Tab-separated table of C-alpha atoms in Angstrom:
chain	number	residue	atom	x	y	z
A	157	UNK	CA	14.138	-13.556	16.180
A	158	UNK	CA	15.775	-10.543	14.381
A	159	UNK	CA	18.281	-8.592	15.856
A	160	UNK	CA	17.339	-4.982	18.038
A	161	UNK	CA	20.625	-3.304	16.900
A	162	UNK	CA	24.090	-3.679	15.427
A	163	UNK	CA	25.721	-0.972	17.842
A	164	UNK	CA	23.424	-0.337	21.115
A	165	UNK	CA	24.811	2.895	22.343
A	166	UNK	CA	24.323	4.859	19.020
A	167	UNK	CA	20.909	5.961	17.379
A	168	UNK	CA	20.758	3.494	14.626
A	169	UNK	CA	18.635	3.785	11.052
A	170	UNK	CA	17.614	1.152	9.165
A	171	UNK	CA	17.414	1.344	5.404
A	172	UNK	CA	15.771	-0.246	2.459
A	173	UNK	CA	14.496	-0.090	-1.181
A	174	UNK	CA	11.784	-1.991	-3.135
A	175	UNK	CA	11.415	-2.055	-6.737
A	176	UNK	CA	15.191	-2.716	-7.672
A	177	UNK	CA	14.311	-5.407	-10.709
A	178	UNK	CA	10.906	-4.185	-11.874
A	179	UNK	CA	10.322	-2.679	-14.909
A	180	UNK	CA	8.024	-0.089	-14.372
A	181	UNK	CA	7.918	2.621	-11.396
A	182	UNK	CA	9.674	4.498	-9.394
A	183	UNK	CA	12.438	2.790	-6.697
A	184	UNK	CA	11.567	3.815	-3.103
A	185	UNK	CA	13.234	3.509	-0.135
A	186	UNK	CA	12.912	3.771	3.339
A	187	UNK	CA	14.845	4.650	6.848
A	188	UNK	CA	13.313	3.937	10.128
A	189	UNK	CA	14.609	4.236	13.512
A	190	UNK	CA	13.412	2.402	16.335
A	191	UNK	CA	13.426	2.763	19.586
A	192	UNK	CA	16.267	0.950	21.755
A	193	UNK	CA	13.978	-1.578	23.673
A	194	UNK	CA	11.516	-2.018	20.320
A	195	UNK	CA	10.637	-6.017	19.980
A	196	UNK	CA	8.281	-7.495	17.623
A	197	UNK	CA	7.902	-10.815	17.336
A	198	UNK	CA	6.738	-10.322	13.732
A	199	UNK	CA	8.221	-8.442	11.769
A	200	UNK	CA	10.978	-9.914	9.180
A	201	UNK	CA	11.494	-9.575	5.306
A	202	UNK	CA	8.708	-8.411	4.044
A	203	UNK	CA	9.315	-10.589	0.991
A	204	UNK	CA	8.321	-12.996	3.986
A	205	UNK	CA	5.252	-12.204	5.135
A	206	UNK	CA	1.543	-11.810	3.760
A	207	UNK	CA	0.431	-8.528	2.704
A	208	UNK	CA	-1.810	-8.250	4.965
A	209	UNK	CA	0.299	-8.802	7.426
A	210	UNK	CA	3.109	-5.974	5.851
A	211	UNK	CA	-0.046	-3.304	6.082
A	212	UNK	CA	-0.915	-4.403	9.732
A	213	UNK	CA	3.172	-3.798	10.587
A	214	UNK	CA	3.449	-0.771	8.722
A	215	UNK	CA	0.572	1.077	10.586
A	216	UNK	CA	2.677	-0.089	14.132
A	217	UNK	CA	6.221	0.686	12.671
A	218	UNK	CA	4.736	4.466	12.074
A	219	UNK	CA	3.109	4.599	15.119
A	220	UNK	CA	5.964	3.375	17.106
A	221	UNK	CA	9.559	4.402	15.754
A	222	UNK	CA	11.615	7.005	16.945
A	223	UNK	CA	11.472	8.324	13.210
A	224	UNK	CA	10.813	7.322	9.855
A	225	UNK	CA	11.006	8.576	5.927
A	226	UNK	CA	10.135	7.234	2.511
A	227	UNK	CA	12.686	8.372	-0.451
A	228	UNK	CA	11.440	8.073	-4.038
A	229	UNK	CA	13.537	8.109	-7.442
A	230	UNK	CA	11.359	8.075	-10.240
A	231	UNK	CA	11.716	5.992	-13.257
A	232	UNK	CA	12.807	8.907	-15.807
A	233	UNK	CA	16.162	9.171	-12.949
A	234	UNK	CA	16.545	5.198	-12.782
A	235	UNK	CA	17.366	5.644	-16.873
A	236	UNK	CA	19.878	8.828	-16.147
A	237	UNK	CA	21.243	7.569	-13.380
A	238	UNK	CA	21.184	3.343	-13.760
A	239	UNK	CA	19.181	1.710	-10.899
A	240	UNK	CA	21.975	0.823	-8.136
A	241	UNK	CA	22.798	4.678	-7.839
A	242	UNK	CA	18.945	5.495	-8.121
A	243	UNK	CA	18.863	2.852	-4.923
A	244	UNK	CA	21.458	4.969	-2.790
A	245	UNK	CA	19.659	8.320	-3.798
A	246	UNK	CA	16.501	6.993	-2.895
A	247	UNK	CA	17.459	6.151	0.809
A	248	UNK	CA	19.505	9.423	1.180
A	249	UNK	CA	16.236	11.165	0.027
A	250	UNK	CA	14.508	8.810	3.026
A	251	UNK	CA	17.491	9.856	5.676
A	252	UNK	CA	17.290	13.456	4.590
A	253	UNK	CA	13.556	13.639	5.642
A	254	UNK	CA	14.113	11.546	9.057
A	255	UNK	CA	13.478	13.820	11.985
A	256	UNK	CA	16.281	12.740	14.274
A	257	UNK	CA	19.725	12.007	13.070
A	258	UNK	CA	21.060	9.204	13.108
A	259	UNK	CA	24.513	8.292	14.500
A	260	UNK	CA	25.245	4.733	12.357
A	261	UNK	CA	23.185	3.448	9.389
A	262	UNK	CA	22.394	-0.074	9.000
A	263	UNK	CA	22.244	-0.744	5.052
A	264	UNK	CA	20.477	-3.384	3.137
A	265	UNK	CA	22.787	-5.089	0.968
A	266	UNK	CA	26.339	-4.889	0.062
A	267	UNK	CA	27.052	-1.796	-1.547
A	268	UNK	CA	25.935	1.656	-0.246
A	269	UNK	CA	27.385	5.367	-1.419
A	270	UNK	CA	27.985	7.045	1.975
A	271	UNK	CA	25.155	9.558	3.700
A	272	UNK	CA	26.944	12.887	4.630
A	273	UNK	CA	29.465	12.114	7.562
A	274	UNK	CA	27.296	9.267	9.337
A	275	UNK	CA	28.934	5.419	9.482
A	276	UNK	CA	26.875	2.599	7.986
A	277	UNK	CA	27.284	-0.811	7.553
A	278	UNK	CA	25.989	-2.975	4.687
A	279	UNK	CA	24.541	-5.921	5.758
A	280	UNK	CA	23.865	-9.159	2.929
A	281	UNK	CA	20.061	-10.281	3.938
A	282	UNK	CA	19.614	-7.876	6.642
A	283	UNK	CA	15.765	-7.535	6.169
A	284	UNK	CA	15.784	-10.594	7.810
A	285	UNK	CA	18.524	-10.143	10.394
A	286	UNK	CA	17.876	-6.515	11.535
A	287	UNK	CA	14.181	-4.989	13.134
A	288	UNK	CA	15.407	-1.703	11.875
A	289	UNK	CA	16.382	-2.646	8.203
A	290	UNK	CA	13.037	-5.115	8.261
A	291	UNK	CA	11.151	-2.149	9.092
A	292	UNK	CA	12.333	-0.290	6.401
A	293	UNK	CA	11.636	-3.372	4.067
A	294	UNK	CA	8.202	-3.202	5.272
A	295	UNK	CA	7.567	0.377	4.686
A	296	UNK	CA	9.116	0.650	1.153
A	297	UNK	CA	7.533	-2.203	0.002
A	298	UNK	CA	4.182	-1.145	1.270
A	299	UNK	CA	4.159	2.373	-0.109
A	300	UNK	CA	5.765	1.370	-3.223
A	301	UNK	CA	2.834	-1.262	-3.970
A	302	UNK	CA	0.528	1.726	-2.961
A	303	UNK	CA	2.039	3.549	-5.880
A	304	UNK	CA	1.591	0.813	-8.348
A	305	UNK	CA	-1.816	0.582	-7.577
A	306	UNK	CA	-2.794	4.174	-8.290
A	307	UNK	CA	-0.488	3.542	-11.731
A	308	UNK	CA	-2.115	0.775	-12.228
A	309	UNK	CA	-5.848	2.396	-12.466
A	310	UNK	CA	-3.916	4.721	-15.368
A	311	UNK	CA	-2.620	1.885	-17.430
A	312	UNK	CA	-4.647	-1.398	-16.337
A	313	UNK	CA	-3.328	-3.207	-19.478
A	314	UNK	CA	-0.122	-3.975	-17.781
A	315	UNK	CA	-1.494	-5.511	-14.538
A	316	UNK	CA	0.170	-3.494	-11.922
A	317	UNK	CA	-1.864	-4.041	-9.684
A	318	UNK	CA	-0.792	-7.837	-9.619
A	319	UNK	CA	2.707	-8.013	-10.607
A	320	UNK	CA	3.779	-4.211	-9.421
A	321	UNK	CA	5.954	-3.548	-12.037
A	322	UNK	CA	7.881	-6.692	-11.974
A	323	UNK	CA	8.996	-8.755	-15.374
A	324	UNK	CA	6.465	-11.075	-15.333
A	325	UNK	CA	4.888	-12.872	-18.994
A	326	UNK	CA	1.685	-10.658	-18.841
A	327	UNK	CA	3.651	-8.104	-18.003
A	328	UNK	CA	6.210	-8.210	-21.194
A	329	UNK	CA	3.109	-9.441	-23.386
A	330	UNK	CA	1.394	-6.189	-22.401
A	331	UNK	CA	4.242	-4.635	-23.801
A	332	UNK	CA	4.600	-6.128	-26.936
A	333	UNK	CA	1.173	-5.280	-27.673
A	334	UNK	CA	0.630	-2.092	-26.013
A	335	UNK	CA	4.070	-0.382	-25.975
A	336	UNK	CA	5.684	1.133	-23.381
A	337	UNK	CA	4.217	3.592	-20.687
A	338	UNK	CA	5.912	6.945	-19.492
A	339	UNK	CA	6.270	4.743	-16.509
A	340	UNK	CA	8.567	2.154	-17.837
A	341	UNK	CA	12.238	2.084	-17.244
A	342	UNK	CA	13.772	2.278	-20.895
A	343	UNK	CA	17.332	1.594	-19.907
A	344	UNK	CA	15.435	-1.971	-19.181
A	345	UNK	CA	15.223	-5.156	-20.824
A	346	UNK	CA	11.489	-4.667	-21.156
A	347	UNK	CA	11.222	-7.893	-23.284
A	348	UNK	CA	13.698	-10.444	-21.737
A	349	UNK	CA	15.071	-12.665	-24.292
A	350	UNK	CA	11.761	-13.310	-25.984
A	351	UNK	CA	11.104	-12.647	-30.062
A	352	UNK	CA	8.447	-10.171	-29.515
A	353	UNK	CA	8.726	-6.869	-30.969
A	354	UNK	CA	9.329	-3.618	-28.237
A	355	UNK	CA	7.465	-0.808	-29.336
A	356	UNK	CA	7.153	3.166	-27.785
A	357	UNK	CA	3.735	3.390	-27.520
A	358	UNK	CA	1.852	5.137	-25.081
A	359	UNK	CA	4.414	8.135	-24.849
């Protein structure tokens, strides 16, 4: 059973990303605060649970937090930027759109650039510690996939709609033979450490 809260007397927000180590996409990130007595039996890691299941907990954590935002860096930033600090920008752009502030942050990971004046704490794991940071697991995830899918009905040679951006074979073979998208990250190791050729196609 995952944790309520980290500090019970302050109004605490989860937060999130999805779509760290893909290769194509945007990084999105979410903050969701919950209210003080929320239990559900559950939700975890969304890395943890079915799809179907992440949809079904989605539609209740929307219906039943206190607030909740989705932040979105897209690719083109990611290459400016490098991906870690496209991660923190991506859940300030979630807490900047949550409708209630928050008084502590509880932060996926173990590195976070701090929001405005608000504490946080980073938490190794906590998708599967904290309801609040699993929540926000839950909704990035799900509305990143979202995304792929609509990219994916633009470039179906890539198979987005499977592996959401993510380095797998088909994925790396695509580009080989297709080139790159205006979707892919180019500050990536779109190949891996395979012989095949990377070309800019597509642009």
């Amino acid at each position: 059973m995952l944790l309520p809260w980290l500090n019970p007397d302050l109004i605490e927000a989860g937060c999130d990303e999805a779509g760290r180590g893909c290769l194509a996409g945007a990084v999105y990130a979410a903050a969701v605060i919950l209210p003080a007595d929320y239990r559900n039996e559950r939700l975890n890691d969304s890395k943890q649970i079915s799809e179907k299941q992440r949809y079904i907990l989605r539609e209740e954590i929307e219906k039943e937090a206190v607030a909740w935002a989705v932040g979105v860096v897209s690719p083109q930033e990611i290459d400016e930027i490098n991906i870690l600090n496209a991660s923190f920008l991506a859940m300030h752009r979630a807490l900047d759109q949550l409708t209630v502030r928050p008084q502590h942050l509880l932060i996926d990971g173990n590195r976070f650039r701090a929001y405005r004046d608000i504490p946080h704490t980073t938490v190794i794991k906590g998708d599967g510690k904290y309801l609040s940071i699993a929540a926000a697991s839950i909704l990035a995830k799900t509305w990143r996939d979202d995304y792929m899918q609509q990219l994916h009905a633009e470039y179906p040679v890539y198979d987005w709609n499977k592996n959401k951006g993510y380095p797998t074979k088909k994925h790396r073979n695509s580009i080989a033979e297709y080139g790159t998208s205006p979707y892919h990250r180019r500050s990536y190791n779109l190949l891996g450490d395979s012989q095949l050729t990377l070309s800019f196609g597509n642009e």
